GROMACS .gro file of C-alpha atoms in nm:
model
  390
    1UNK     CA    1   0.002   0.000   0.002
    2UNK     CA    2   0.130   0.347  -0.098
    3UNK     CA    3   0.228   0.592   0.169
    4UNK     CA    4   0.074   0.939   0.155
    5UNK     CA    5   0.410   1.087   0.023
    6UNK     CA    6   0.448   0.815  -0.250
    7UNK     CA    7   0.085   0.869  -0.365
    8UNK     CA    8   0.144   1.249  -0.394
    9UNK     CA    9   0.467   1.196  -0.589
   10UNK     CA   10   0.282   0.951  -0.825
   11UNK     CA   11   0.018   1.212  -0.878
   12UNK     CA   12   0.254   1.484  -0.955
   13UNK     CA   13   0.439   1.257  -1.211
   14UNK     CA   14   0.108   1.179  -1.370
   15UNK     CA   15   0.027   1.544  -1.429
   16UNK     CA   16   0.370   1.625  -1.559
   17UNK     CA   17   0.349   1.339  -1.812
   18UNK     CA   18   0.008   1.441  -1.923
   19UNK     CA   19  -0.016   1.512  -2.300
   20UNK     CA   20  -0.232   1.812  -2.227
   21UNK     CA   21   0.021   1.971  -2.005
   22UNK     CA   22   0.298   1.893  -2.265
   23UNK     CA   23   0.086   2.063  -2.530
   24UNK     CA   24   0.032   2.380  -2.307
   25UNK     CA   25   0.407   2.392  -2.243
   26UNK     CA   26   0.487   2.366  -2.613
   27UNK     CA   27   0.214   2.623  -2.710
   28UNK     CA   28   0.453   2.919  -2.636
   29UNK     CA   29   0.770   2.741  -2.758
   30UNK     CA   30   0.965   2.910  -3.037
   31UNK     CA   31   0.935   2.709  -3.370
   32UNK     CA   32   1.273   2.834  -3.462
   33UNK     CA   33   1.429   2.600  -3.200
   34UNK     CA   34   1.244   2.298  -3.346
   35UNK     CA   35   1.490   2.298  -3.643
   36UNK     CA   36   1.810   2.108  -3.557
   37UNK     CA   37   2.016   2.143  -3.855
   38UNK     CA   38   2.039   2.336  -4.194
   39UNK     CA   39   1.863   2.055  -4.370
   40UNK     CA   40   1.561   2.123  -4.155
   41UNK     CA   41   1.554   2.479  -4.261
   42UNK     CA   42   1.563   2.365  -4.618
   43UNK     CA   43   1.260   2.159  -4.575
   44UNK     CA   44   1.058   2.429  -4.419
   45UNK     CA   45   1.177   2.684  -4.670
   46UNK     CA   46   1.061   2.479  -4.958
   47UNK     CA   47   0.716   2.438  -4.803
   48UNK     CA   48   0.691   2.816  -4.756
   49UNK     CA   49   0.824   2.949  -5.082
   50UNK     CA   50   0.648   2.974  -5.417
   51UNK     CA   51   0.766   2.684  -5.625
   52UNK     CA   52   0.930   2.924  -5.881
   53UNK     CA   53   1.122   3.104  -5.600
   54UNK     CA   54   1.228   2.763  -5.457
   55UNK     CA   55   1.376   2.648  -5.798
   56UNK     CA   56   1.553   2.978  -5.839
   57UNK     CA   57   1.716   2.931  -5.489
   58UNK     CA   58   1.793   2.562  -5.518
   59UNK     CA   59   1.895   2.519  -5.890
   60UNK     CA   60   2.224   2.469  -6.056
   61UNK     CA   61   2.337   2.519  -6.416
   62UNK     CA   62   2.248   2.270  -6.699
   63UNK     CA   63   2.270   1.902  -6.573
   64UNK     CA   64   2.338   2.030  -6.215
   65UNK     CA   65   2.638   1.805  -6.193
   66UNK     CA   66   2.857   2.062  -6.008
   67UNK     CA   67   2.566   2.122  -5.771
   68UNK     CA   68   2.548   1.748  -5.688
   69UNK     CA   69   2.935   1.722  -5.663
   70UNK     CA   70   2.945   2.017  -5.413
   71UNK     CA   71   2.794   1.773  -5.147
   72UNK     CA   72   2.941   1.444  -5.275
   73UNK     CA   73   3.290   1.569  -5.243
   74UNK     CA   74   3.267   1.583  -4.863
   75UNK     CA   75   3.187   1.211  -4.847
   76UNK     CA   76   3.535   1.125  -4.993
   77UNK     CA   77   3.716   1.309  -4.696
   78UNK     CA   78   3.745   1.117  -4.380
   79UNK     CA   79   3.827   1.267  -4.033
   80UNK     CA   80   4.112   1.123  -3.836
   81UNK     CA   81   4.032   1.221  -3.467
   82UNK     CA   82   4.292   1.247  -3.205
   83UNK     CA   83   4.200   1.153  -2.847
   84UNK     CA   84   4.311   1.227  -2.489
   85UNK     CA   85   4.388   1.585  -2.590
   86UNK     CA   86   4.277   1.882  -2.373
   87UNK     CA   87   3.961   2.016  -2.544
   88UNK     CA   88   3.773   2.142  -2.230
   89UNK     CA   89   3.768   2.482  -2.405
   90UNK     CA   90   3.705   2.530  -2.782
   91UNK     CA   91   3.848   2.838  -2.947
   92UNK     CA   92   3.682   2.923  -3.293
   93UNK     CA   93   3.860   3.248  -3.341
   94UNK     CA   94   4.061   3.286  -3.662
   95UNK     CA   95   4.256   3.562  -3.834
   96UNK     CA   96   4.190   3.695  -4.190
   97UNK     CA   97   4.400   3.965  -4.331
   98UNK     CA   98   4.461   4.111  -3.999
   99UNK     CA   99   4.109   4.112  -3.878
  100UNK     CA  100   3.983   3.874  -3.607
  101UNK     CA  101   3.700   3.638  -3.707
  102UNK     CA  102   3.496   3.507  -3.407
  103UNK     CA  103   3.448   3.192  -3.609
  104UNK     CA  104   3.577   3.101  -3.962
  105UNK     CA  105   3.231   3.105  -4.139
  106UNK     CA  106   3.123   3.407  -4.344
  107UNK     CA  107   2.805   3.508  -4.524
  108UNK     CA  108   2.845   3.467  -4.906
  109UNK     CA  109   2.683   3.712  -5.152
  110UNK     CA  110   2.356   3.586  -5.290
  111UNK     CA  111   2.129   3.768  -5.535
  112UNK     CA  112   1.737   3.766  -5.531
  113UNK     CA  113   1.697   3.786  -5.146
  114UNK     CA  114   1.370   3.978  -5.181
  115UNK     CA  115   1.222   3.666  -5.355
  116UNK     CA  116   1.257   3.492  -5.008
  117UNK     CA  117   1.205   3.782  -4.761
  118UNK     CA  118   1.115   4.142  -4.786
  119UNK     CA  119   1.418   4.375  -4.748
  120UNK     CA  120   1.627   4.060  -4.760
  121UNK     CA  121   1.978   4.203  -4.786
  122UNK     CA  122   1.928   4.426  -4.478
  123UNK     CA  123   1.776   4.130  -4.273
  124UNK     CA  124   2.090   3.937  -4.352
  125UNK     CA  125   2.317   4.220  -4.260
  126UNK     CA  126   2.132   4.262  -3.929
  127UNK     CA  127   2.187   3.892  -3.860
  128UNK     CA  128   2.564   3.935  -3.947
  129UNK     CA  129   2.602   4.216  -3.714
  130UNK     CA  130   2.423   4.036  -3.439
  131UNK     CA  131   2.632   3.729  -3.492
  132UNK     CA  132   2.957   3.887  -3.531
  133UNK     CA  133   2.996   3.729  -3.874
  134UNK     CA  134   3.182   3.846  -4.175
  135UNK     CA  135   2.959   3.941  -4.470
  136UNK     CA  136   3.003   3.992  -4.825
  137UNK     CA  137   2.704   4.203  -4.949
  138UNK     CA  138   2.559   4.251  -5.290
  139UNK     CA  139   2.477   4.608  -5.191
  140UNK     CA  140   2.168   4.788  -5.061
  141UNK     CA  141   2.250   4.804  -4.686
  142UNK     CA  142   2.384   5.166  -4.690
  143UNK     CA  143   2.112   5.291  -4.463
  144UNK     CA  144   2.176   5.017  -4.210
  145UNK     CA  145   2.554   5.093  -4.232
  146UNK     CA  146   2.495   5.464  -4.164
  147UNK     CA  147   2.311   5.373  -3.850
  148UNK     CA  148   2.633   5.255  -3.698
  149UNK     CA  149   2.479   4.916  -3.611
  150UNK     CA  150   2.600   4.738  -3.936
  151UNK     CA  151   2.847   4.445  -3.950
  152UNK     CA  152   3.187   4.550  -3.854
  153UNK     CA  153   3.348   4.316  -4.117
  154UNK     CA  154   3.165   4.365  -4.457
  155UNK     CA  155   3.293   4.342  -4.808
  156UNK     CA  156   3.134   4.470  -5.122
  157UNK     CA  157   3.075   4.244  -5.408
  158UNK     CA  158   3.128   4.335  -5.775
  159UNK     CA  159   3.109   4.135  -6.091
  160UNK     CA  160   3.329   4.399  -6.263
  161UNK     CA  161   3.095   4.653  -6.401
  162UNK     CA  162   3.254   4.918  -6.169
  163UNK     CA  163   3.596   4.865  -6.337
  164UNK     CA  164   3.491   4.954  -6.695
  165UNK     CA  165   3.692   5.287  -6.676
  166UNK     CA  166   3.956   5.431  -6.457
  167UNK     CA  167   3.719   5.699  -6.327
  168UNK     CA  168   3.436   5.452  -6.236
  169UNK     CA  169   3.687   5.241  -6.063
  170UNK     CA  170   3.828   5.533  -5.858
  171UNK     CA  171   3.472   5.631  -5.769
  172UNK     CA  172   3.376   5.289  -5.672
  173UNK     CA  173   3.677   5.252  -5.429
  174UNK     CA  174   3.640   5.598  -5.283
  175UNK     CA  175   3.274   5.541  -5.191
  176UNK     CA  176   3.362   5.201  -5.021
  177UNK     CA  177   3.651   5.364  -4.827
  178UNK     CA  178   3.424   5.642  -4.702
  179UNK     CA  179   3.173   5.388  -4.603
  180UNK     CA  180   3.420   5.177  -4.407
  181UNK     CA  181   3.421   4.863  -4.611
  182UNK     CA  182   3.661   4.595  -4.516
  183UNK     CA  183   3.744   4.527  -4.872
  184UNK     CA  184   3.621   4.427  -5.222
  185UNK     CA  185   3.510   4.096  -5.336
  186UNK     CA  186   3.542   4.058  -5.723
  187UNK     CA  187   3.350   3.766  -5.851
  188UNK     CA  188   3.522   3.655  -6.169
  189UNK     CA  189   3.301   3.359  -6.285
  190UNK     CA  190   3.012   3.572  -6.405
  191UNK     CA  191   3.128   3.698  -6.732
  192UNK     CA  192   2.822   3.521  -6.882
  193UNK     CA  193   2.516   3.382  -6.701
  194UNK     CA  194   2.498   3.002  -6.667
  195UNK     CA  195   2.196   2.826  -6.808
  196UNK     CA  196   1.978   2.750  -6.513
  197UNK     CA  197   1.724   2.531  -6.680
  198UNK     CA  198   1.468   2.502  -6.394
  199UNK     CA  199   1.424   2.886  -6.431
  200UNK     CA  200   1.416   2.859  -6.805
  201UNK     CA  201   1.133   2.605  -6.789
  202UNK     CA  202   0.958   2.819  -6.540
  203UNK     CA  203   1.003   3.130  -6.758
  204UNK     CA  204   1.150   3.300  -6.445
  205UNK     CA  205   1.184   3.685  -6.469
  206UNK     CA  206   1.475   3.805  -6.273
  207UNK     CA  207   1.305   4.129  -6.205
  208UNK     CA  208   1.079   3.924  -5.971
  209UNK     CA  209   1.374   3.898  -5.730
  210UNK     CA  210   1.307   4.254  -5.646
  211UNK     CA  211   0.978   4.149  -5.484
  212UNK     CA  212   0.750   3.848  -5.453
  213UNK     CA  213   0.656   3.630  -5.730
  214UNK     CA  214   0.337   3.788  -5.888
  215UNK     CA  215   0.021   3.596  -5.862
  216UNK     CA  216  -0.328   3.691  -5.860
  217UNK     CA  217  -0.596   3.579  -5.593
  218UNK     CA  218  -0.638   3.231  -5.770
  219UNK     CA  219  -0.267   3.175  -5.756
  220UNK     CA  220  -0.207   3.226  -6.130
  221UNK     CA  221   0.118   3.401  -6.239
  222UNK     CA  222   0.076   3.764  -6.347
  223UNK     CA  223   0.288   3.837  -6.659
  224UNK     CA  224   0.357   4.167  -6.822
  225UNK     CA  225   0.395   4.188  -7.214
  226UNK     CA  226   0.746   4.348  -7.172
  227UNK     CA  227   0.901   4.083  -6.944
  228UNK     CA  228   1.221   3.920  -7.036
  229UNK     CA  229   1.214   3.565  -6.886
  230UNK     CA  230   1.520   3.343  -6.870
  231UNK     CA  231   1.588   3.177  -7.212
  232UNK     CA  232   1.836   2.952  -7.387
  233UNK     CA  233   1.943   2.934  -7.748
  234UNK     CA  234   2.075   3.291  -7.755
  235UNK     CA  235   2.437   3.337  -7.860
  236UNK     CA  236   2.634   3.501  -7.575
  237UNK     CA  237   2.782   3.852  -7.615
  238UNK     CA  238   2.886   4.134  -7.400
  239UNK     CA  239   2.855   4.506  -7.479
  240UNK     CA  240   3.194   4.575  -7.314
  241UNK     CA  241   3.520   4.375  -7.282
  242UNK     CA  242   3.544   4.180  -6.956
  243UNK     CA  243   3.802   4.240  -6.693
  244UNK     CA  244   4.134   4.049  -6.723
  245UNK     CA  245   4.426   3.987  -6.500
  246UNK     CA  246   4.571   4.315  -6.621
  247UNK     CA  247   4.259   4.475  -6.470
  248UNK     CA  248   4.354   4.330  -6.132
  249UNK     CA  249   4.692   4.469  -6.151
  250UNK     CA  250   4.573   4.812  -6.224
  251UNK     CA  251   4.321   4.810  -5.936
  252UNK     CA  252   4.597   4.745  -5.691
  253UNK     CA  253   4.728   5.100  -5.758
  254UNK     CA  254   4.389   5.260  -5.707
  255UNK     CA  255   4.298   5.161  -5.345
  256UNK     CA  256   4.449   5.034  -5.030
  257UNK     CA  257   4.126   4.813  -4.969
  258UNK     CA  258   4.197   4.434  -4.969
  259UNK     CA  259   4.089   4.269  -5.293
  260UNK     CA  260   3.937   3.924  -5.274
  261UNK     CA  261   3.919   3.729  -5.600
  262UNK     CA  262   3.603   3.489  -5.590
  263UNK     CA  263   3.540   3.205  -5.834
  264UNK     CA  264   3.893   3.043  -5.843
  265UNK     CA  265   3.902   2.672  -5.910
  266UNK     CA  266   4.257   2.592  -6.023
  267UNK     CA  267   4.614   2.612  -5.902
  268UNK     CA  268   4.697   2.812  -6.214
  269UNK     CA  269   4.451   3.095  -6.145
  270UNK     CA  270   4.542   3.092  -5.769
  271UNK     CA  271   4.918   3.157  -5.877
  272UNK     CA  272   4.790   3.442  -6.118
  273UNK     CA  273   4.599   3.595  -5.830
  274UNK     CA  274   4.902   3.595  -5.622
  275UNK     CA  275   5.109   3.753  -5.909
  276UNK     CA  276   4.840   4.016  -5.970
  277UNK     CA  277   4.832   4.137  -5.611
  278UNK     CA  278   4.517   3.984  -5.492
  279UNK     CA  279   4.475   3.991  -5.113
  280UNK     CA  280   4.307   3.646  -5.094
  281UNK     CA  281   4.098   3.409  -5.318
  282UNK     CA  282   3.773   3.219  -5.264
  283UNK     CA  283   3.759   2.883  -5.427
  284UNK     CA  284   3.405   2.877  -5.556
  285UNK     CA  285   3.185   2.751  -5.843
  286UNK     CA  286   2.903   3.019  -5.783
  287UNK     CA  287   2.704   2.745  -5.610
  288UNK     CA  288   2.715   2.527  -5.917
  289UNK     CA  289   2.509   2.798  -6.102
  290UNK     CA  290   2.757   2.905  -6.371
  291UNK     CA  291   2.988   2.649  -6.555
  292UNK     CA  292   2.870   2.288  -6.502
  293UNK     CA  293   3.100   1.985  -6.456
  294UNK     CA  294   3.367   2.172  -6.247
  295UNK     CA  295   3.337   1.931  -5.956
  296UNK     CA  296   3.293   2.022  -5.599
  297UNK     CA  297   3.495   2.305  -5.462
  298UNK     CA  298   3.624   2.094  -5.181
  299UNK     CA  299   3.798   1.887  -5.446
  300UNK     CA  300   3.965   2.194  -5.593
  301UNK     CA  301   4.080   2.335  -5.264
  302UNK     CA  302   4.398   2.140  -5.199
  303UNK     CA  303   4.565   2.240  -5.534
  304UNK     CA  304   4.469   2.604  -5.475
  305UNK     CA  305   4.605   2.601  -5.131
  306UNK     CA  306   4.925   2.455  -5.243
  307UNK     CA  307   4.953   2.718  -5.537
  308UNK     CA  308   4.895   3.005  -5.283
  309UNK     CA  309   5.195   2.872  -5.096
  310UNK     CA  310   5.098   3.059  -4.781
  311UNK     CA  311   5.144   3.399  -4.958
  312UNK     CA  312   4.763   3.471  -4.957
  313UNK     CA  313   4.478   3.324  -4.765
  314UNK     CA  314   4.245   3.074  -4.940
  315UNK     CA  315   3.880   3.095  -4.864
  316UNK     CA  316   3.619   2.841  -5.006
  317UNK     CA  317   3.236   2.816  -5.042
  318UNK     CA  318   3.004   2.567  -5.214
  319UNK     CA  319   2.797   2.299  -5.056
  320UNK     CA  320   2.878   2.358  -4.684
  321UNK     CA  321   2.599   2.229  -4.460
  322UNK     CA  322   2.761   2.071  -4.157
  323UNK     CA  323   3.028   2.154  -3.895
  324UNK     CA  324   3.225   1.856  -4.022
  325UNK     CA  325   3.219   2.016  -4.374
  326UNK     CA  326   3.373   2.328  -4.237
  327UNK     CA  327   3.621   2.116  -4.034
  328UNK     CA  328   3.731   1.930  -4.338
  329UNK     CA  329   3.790   2.241  -4.535
  330UNK     CA  330   3.995   2.403  -4.259
  331UNK     CA  331   4.208   2.081  -4.232
  332UNK     CA  332   4.281   2.112  -4.616
  333UNK     CA  333   4.407   2.474  -4.569
  334UNK     CA  334   4.111   2.704  -4.602
  335UNK     CA  335   4.110   3.007  -4.382
  336UNK     CA  336   3.732   3.040  -4.364
  337UNK     CA  337   3.427   2.898  -4.530
  338UNK     CA  338   3.135   3.092  -4.694
  339UNK     CA  339   2.772   2.978  -4.697
  340UNK     CA  340   2.473   3.103  -4.907
  341UNK     CA  341   2.186   2.868  -4.940
  342UNK     CA  342   2.176   2.762  -4.578
  343UNK     CA  343   2.130   3.119  -4.456
  344UNK     CA  344   1.871   3.185  -4.739
  345UNK     CA  345   1.664   2.901  -4.600
  346UNK     CA  346   1.687   3.071  -4.259
  347UNK     CA  347   1.592   3.396  -4.421
  348UNK     CA  348   1.303   3.242  -4.581
  349UNK     CA  349   1.171   3.073  -4.266
  350UNK     CA  350   1.225   3.336  -4.005
  351UNK     CA  351   1.403   3.647  -4.146
  352UNK     CA  352   1.689   3.790  -3.958
  353UNK     CA  353   1.648   3.538  -3.674
  354UNK     CA  354   1.656   3.248  -3.907
  355UNK     CA  355   1.987   3.369  -4.054
  356UNK     CA  356   2.135   3.406  -3.715
  357UNK     CA  357   2.002   3.062  -3.603
  358UNK     CA  358   2.164   2.891  -3.916
  359UNK     CA  359   2.504   3.064  -3.829
  360UNK     CA  360   2.466   2.956  -3.457
  361UNK     CA  361   2.404   2.591  -3.558
  362UNK     CA  362   2.695   2.571  -3.797
  363UNK     CA  363   2.919   2.754  -3.542
  364UNK     CA  364   2.824   2.515  -3.256
  365UNK     CA  365   2.841   2.210  -3.472
  366UNK     CA  366   3.200   2.314  -3.577
  367UNK     CA  367   3.299   2.356  -3.197
  368UNK     CA  368   3.143   2.032  -3.102
  369UNK     CA  369   3.308   1.831  -3.398
  370UNK     CA  370   3.644   1.999  -3.301
  371UNK     CA  371   3.611   1.877  -2.951
  372UNK     CA  372   3.508   1.519  -3.075
  373UNK     CA  373   3.821   1.526  -3.306
  374UNK     CA  374   4.064   1.637  -3.043
  375UNK     CA  375   4.144   1.983  -3.154
  376UNK     CA  376   4.076   2.276  -2.920
  377UNK     CA  377   4.152   2.566  -3.146
  378UNK     CA  378   4.157   2.658  -3.518
  379UNK     CA  379   4.534   2.681  -3.510
  380UNK     CA  380   4.554   2.321  -3.417
  381UNK     CA  381   4.367   2.198  -3.734
  382UNK     CA  382   4.605   2.064  -3.994
  383UNK     CA  383   4.623   1.829  -4.306
  384UNK     CA  384   4.686   1.533  -4.072
  385UNK     CA  385   4.323   1.558  -3.939
  386UNK     CA  386   4.178   1.417  -4.274
  387UNK     CA  387   4.244   1.150  -4.527
  388UNK     CA  388   4.096   1.129  -4.876
  389UNK     CA  389   3.947   0.809  -5.014
  390UNK     CA  390   4.086   0.712  -5.364
   0.00000   0.00000   0.00000
């Protein structure tokens, strides 16, 4: 027979285990915290977005082979953990061109953010500032920067239009210097636009990226007669010559701002970046959205690191979804890792808070994986931490 105290304890445990009580407890819970990794954010983002906007976010070029390889490359890299090392404190801080990074993960540029969230670029910038993350911006955050609350480490992206003449180049650099930019990120793999066939089939209009996908009350697309949807079968041409390595050498004389060359995939171009005076390079395939069949960026990283020879830092992006992905890149010689689609998923789901949460998850995964692998600080990560399957 139960004593009075035991009976009371059983009654309390019954109520605590009650489904009704659990439901009340969960009613005020933050749904943001129910998502435990970046893939959860992807699933939720797909359910929230217009199918055309999701295709624009998710697609790669042509056969999407590079898009697929960007993830598969990580499977061939195996971690070699070391045990009985002192990992009771994990230090994620790193150095990039004399600036301290609280953690070696940065926000990559990505176009069309307003397709996923109103005022998307500024929402991302707010998350970068709150998270202490380095950000490469497409532009449009001037108002936030002038408030004094913007990210402390921000870089301006350009695809080269600003370098058409000496005067436009000088004006471009002077404006950024006045605004307090950390440097310039020049994307070199966008001379022409890759054929992104999902958007071609959807007759996607890039102007839609300035707002939401236009649909009427019945959900039908609202099209305008003067729209220019994505197409194929048009011979590529440019109205002006594209920048070359001589352009990079000339730019070095125009500004003291660091110049980051993004879109490098070979040892040869890494060596040319060093010779031309680049401050650093980003090994990148533009998210698999430009030239197809270039493989995963993690496959290209070792030869680029070797070619840099320690003279300039080598950064990387493309397919990073886990802390172990970041750890593998750092072991292969990367200074920092950029992400785009993961934070866009977070932006779609929860705006600024979603971006910050994605960064937090990647940051804490990296710290936990470092502890499990037996390395307590970024400086302890080296090539011996990984092996590559043949």
